[in-house]
């Protein structure tokens, strides 16, 4: 049900939610506490009954660490990329990994990309 609600709100809301997660992640560790997730959902008007939130938290915090990986959360909402997007990403990666090492250092990304 939660995924359907987010899907109806559109990609912009989901993208903005991911950006918000990164902003409130003060430790830059990729994890959010239960209180931080609840607050983020409130900010984006995605509140839910407490019982539903507890169920969502149990699913997200499968390691029982009292924190959730917001990257996994976002991936769970977006789902898998379609084949067209995957092919596009592969093509871009192959261009960036011109040494064919299997990884791309930031130095190489900076050579190929300008955000201006």
PDB file of C-alpha atoms in Angstrom:
ATOM      1  CA  UNK A   1       0.000   0.000   0.000  1.00  0.00           C
ATOM      2  CA  UNK A   2       2.828   2.406   0.912  1.00  0.00           C
ATOM      3  CA  UNK A   3       4.579   1.811  -2.408  1.00  0.00           C
ATOM      4  CA  UNK A   4       1.329   2.473  -4.271  1.00  0.00           C
ATOM      5  CA  UNK A   5       0.875   5.743  -2.375  1.00  0.00           C
ATOM      6  CA  UNK A   6       4.380   6.870  -3.305  1.00  0.00           C
ATOM      7  CA  UNK A   7       3.908   5.775  -6.917  1.00  0.00           C
ATOM      8  CA  UNK A   8       0.828   7.972  -7.193  1.00  0.00           C
ATOM      9  CA  UNK A   9       2.783  10.954  -5.838  1.00  0.00           C
ATOM     10  CA  UNK A  10       5.355  10.657  -8.603  1.00  0.00           C
ATOM     11  CA  UNK A  11       9.059  10.381  -9.133  1.00  0.00           C
ATOM     12  CA  UNK A  12       9.704  13.962  -8.000  1.00  0.00           C
ATOM     13  CA  UNK A  13       8.432  13.245  -4.497  1.00  0.00           C
ATOM     14  CA  UNK A  14      10.435  10.033  -4.270  1.00  0.00           C
ATOM     15  CA  UNK A  15      13.564  11.804  -5.531  1.00  0.00           C
ATOM     16  CA  UNK A  16      13.034  14.691  -3.108  1.00  0.00           C
ATOM     17  CA  UNK A  17      12.563  12.201  -0.281  1.00  0.00           C
ATOM     18  CA  UNK A  18      15.915  10.594  -1.131  1.00  0.00           C
ATOM     19  CA  UNK A  19      17.563  14.028  -1.167  1.00  0.00           C
ATOM     20  CA  UNK A  20      15.976  14.821   2.188  1.00  0.00           C
ATOM     21  CA  UNK A  21      17.314  11.558   3.615  1.00  0.00           C
ATOM     22  CA  UNK A  22      20.831  12.537   2.567  1.00  0.00           C
ATOM     23  CA  UNK A  23      20.419  15.976   4.160  1.00  0.00           C
ATOM     24  CA  UNK A  24      19.304  14.668   7.548  1.00  0.00           C
ATOM     25  CA  UNK A  25      21.935  11.926   7.614  1.00  0.00           C
ATOM     26  CA  UNK A  26      24.362  13.912   9.773  1.00  0.00           C
ATOM     27  CA  UNK A  27      26.822  10.988  10.110  1.00  0.00           C
ATOM     28  CA  UNK A  28      26.833  10.398   6.330  1.00  0.00           C
ATOM     29  CA  UNK A  29      26.585   6.676   7.003  1.00  0.00           C
ATOM     30  CA  UNK A  30      23.520   5.961   4.849  1.00  0.00           C
ATOM     31  CA  UNK A  31      21.261   5.040   7.759  1.00  0.00           C
ATOM     32  CA  UNK A  32      18.258   6.648   9.443  1.00  0.00           C
ATOM     33  CA  UNK A  33      16.771   6.129  12.867  1.00  0.00           C
ATOM     34  CA  UNK A  34      13.117   5.278  13.337  1.00  0.00           C
ATOM     35  CA  UNK A  35      12.383   8.836  14.511  1.00  0.00           C
ATOM     36  CA  UNK A  36      14.184  10.361  11.502  1.00  0.00           C
ATOM     37  CA  UNK A  37      12.260   8.167   9.050  1.00  0.00           C
ATOM     38  CA  UNK A  38       8.957   9.004  10.725  1.00  0.00           C
ATOM     39  CA  UNK A  39       9.764  12.732  10.572  1.00  0.00           C
ATOM     40  CA  UNK A  40      10.769  12.502   6.900  1.00  0.00           C
ATOM     41  CA  UNK A  41       7.494  10.797   6.017  1.00  0.00           C
ATOM     42  CA  UNK A  42       5.625  13.511   7.923  1.00  0.00           C
ATOM     43  CA  UNK A  43       7.463  16.285   6.043  1.00  0.00           C
ATOM     44  CA  UNK A  44       6.396  14.728   2.732  1.00  0.00           C
ATOM     45  CA  UNK A  45       2.815  14.147   3.919  1.00  0.00           C
ATOM     46  CA  UNK A  46       3.236  10.384   3.846  1.00  0.00           C
ATOM     47  CA  UNK A  47       2.016   9.773   7.375  1.00  0.00           C
ATOM     48  CA  UNK A  48       0.411   6.450   8.163  1.00  0.00           C
ATOM     49  CA  UNK A  49      -1.276   4.859  11.155  1.00  0.00           C
ATOM     50  CA  UNK A  50       1.200   3.877  13.876  1.00  0.00           C
ATOM     51  CA  UNK A  51       0.524   0.157  13.356  1.00  0.00           C
ATOM     52  CA  UNK A  52       1.324   0.459   9.647  1.00  0.00           C
ATOM     53  CA  UNK A  53       4.497   2.399  10.403  1.00  0.00           C
ATOM     54  CA  UNK A  54       5.594  -0.276  12.877  1.00  0.00           C
ATOM     55  CA  UNK A  55       5.022  -2.947  10.215  1.00  0.00           C
ATOM     56  CA  UNK A  56       6.992  -0.906   7.682  1.00  0.00           C
ATOM     57  CA  UNK A  57       9.812  -0.448  10.193  1.00  0.00           C
ATOM     58  CA  UNK A  58       9.981  -4.194  10.887  1.00  0.00           C
ATOM     59  CA  UNK A  59      10.339  -4.860   7.162  1.00  0.00           C
ATOM     60  CA  UNK A  60      12.952  -2.151   6.635  1.00  0.00           C
ATOM     61  CA  UNK A  61      14.980  -2.922   9.766  1.00  0.00           C
ATOM     62  CA  UNK A  62      15.429  -6.598   8.979  1.00  0.00           C
ATOM     63  CA  UNK A  63      18.787  -6.691  10.785  1.00  0.00           C
ATOM     64  CA  UNK A  64      17.127  -5.361  13.983  1.00  0.00           C
ATOM     65  CA  UNK A  65      19.797  -2.649  14.246  1.00  0.00           C
ATOM     66  CA  UNK A  66      17.327   0.187  15.008  1.00  0.00           C
ATOM     67  CA  UNK A  67      18.309   1.918  11.779  1.00  0.00           C
ATOM     68  CA  UNK A  68      17.449   1.568   8.117  1.00  0.00           C
ATOM     69  CA  UNK A  69      19.555   1.938   5.013  1.00  0.00           C
ATOM     70  CA  UNK A  70      17.773   4.705   3.132  1.00  0.00           C
ATOM     71  CA  UNK A  71      19.406   3.640  -0.136  1.00  0.00           C
ATOM     72  CA  UNK A  72      17.725   0.246   0.164  1.00  0.00           C
ATOM     73  CA  UNK A  73      14.473   1.964   1.133  1.00  0.00           C
ATOM     74  CA  UNK A  74      14.611   4.159  -1.976  1.00  0.00           C
ATOM     75  CA  UNK A  75      15.531   1.151  -4.141  1.00  0.00           C
ATOM     76  CA  UNK A  76      12.584  -0.792  -2.728  1.00  0.00           C
ATOM     77  CA  UNK A  77      10.249   2.041  -3.703  1.00  0.00           C
ATOM     78  CA  UNK A  78      11.703   2.623  -7.179  1.00  0.00           C
ATOM     79  CA  UNK A  79      12.126  -1.065  -7.961  1.00  0.00           C
ATOM     80  CA  UNK A  80      14.454  -2.446 -10.612  1.00  0.00           C
ATOM     81  CA  UNK A  81      15.511  -0.334 -13.562  1.00  0.00           C
ATOM     82  CA  UNK A  82      13.980  -1.281 -16.876  1.00  0.00           C
ATOM     83  CA  UNK A  83      16.233  -2.753 -19.563  1.00  0.00           C
ATOM     84  CA  UNK A  84      16.504   0.522 -21.478  1.00  0.00           C
ATOM     85  CA  UNK A  85      17.827   2.368 -18.408  1.00  0.00           C
ATOM     86  CA  UNK A  86      20.164  -0.505 -17.529  1.00  0.00           C
ATOM     87  CA  UNK A  87      21.639  -0.444 -21.040  1.00  0.00           C
ATOM     88  CA  UNK A  88      22.071   3.320 -20.835  1.00  0.00           C
ATOM     89  CA  UNK A  89      23.844   3.068 -17.449  1.00  0.00           C
ATOM     90  CA  UNK A  90      26.099   0.266 -18.751  1.00  0.00           C
ATOM     91  CA  UNK A  91      27.034   2.376 -21.775  1.00  0.00           C
ATOM     92  CA  UNK A  92      27.853   5.396 -19.593  1.00  0.00           C
ATOM     93  CA  UNK A  93      29.868   3.225 -17.189  1.00  0.00           C
ATOM     94  CA  UNK A  94      31.860   1.673 -20.021  1.00  0.00           C
ATOM     95  CA  UNK A  95      32.726   5.163 -21.221  1.00  0.00           C
ATOM     96  CA  UNK A  96      33.851   6.199 -17.720  1.00  0.00           C
ATOM     97  CA  UNK A  97      35.815   2.986 -17.108  1.00  0.00           C
ATOM     98  CA  UNK A  98      38.107   3.526 -20.075  1.00  0.00           C
ATOM     99  CA  UNK A  99      40.899   1.524 -18.372  1.00  0.00           C
ATOM    100  CA  UNK A 100      38.511  -1.465 -18.006  1.00  0.00           C
ATOM    101  CA  UNK A 101      39.416  -1.913 -14.316  1.00  0.00           C
ATOM    102  CA  UNK A 102      35.872  -2.472 -13.074  1.00  0.00           C
ATOM    103  CA  UNK A 103      35.896   0.670 -10.933  1.00  0.00           C
ATOM    104  CA  UNK A 104      35.901   4.364 -11.696  1.00  0.00           C
ATOM    105  CA  UNK A 105      37.882   6.748  -9.490  1.00  0.00           C
ATOM    106  CA  UNK A 106      36.464  10.252  -8.945  1.00  0.00           C
ATOM    107  CA  UNK A 107      39.409  11.669 -10.899  1.00  0.00           C
ATOM    108  CA  UNK A 108      38.167   9.873 -14.013  1.00  0.00           C
ATOM    109  CA  UNK A 109      34.573  10.984 -13.413  1.00  0.00           C
ATOM    110  CA  UNK A 110      35.741  14.592 -13.155  1.00  0.00           C
ATOM    111  CA  UNK A 111      37.497  14.247 -16.527  1.00  0.00           C
ATOM    112  CA  UNK A 112      34.242  13.208 -18.207  1.00  0.00           C
ATOM    113  CA  UNK A 113      31.561  15.154 -16.351  1.00  0.00           C
ATOM    114  CA  UNK A 114      30.900  18.792 -15.613  1.00  0.00           C
ATOM    115  CA  UNK A 115      27.811  19.660 -13.574  1.00  0.00           C
ATOM    116  CA  UNK A 116      27.741  23.248 -14.864  1.00  0.00           C
TER     117      UNK A 116
END
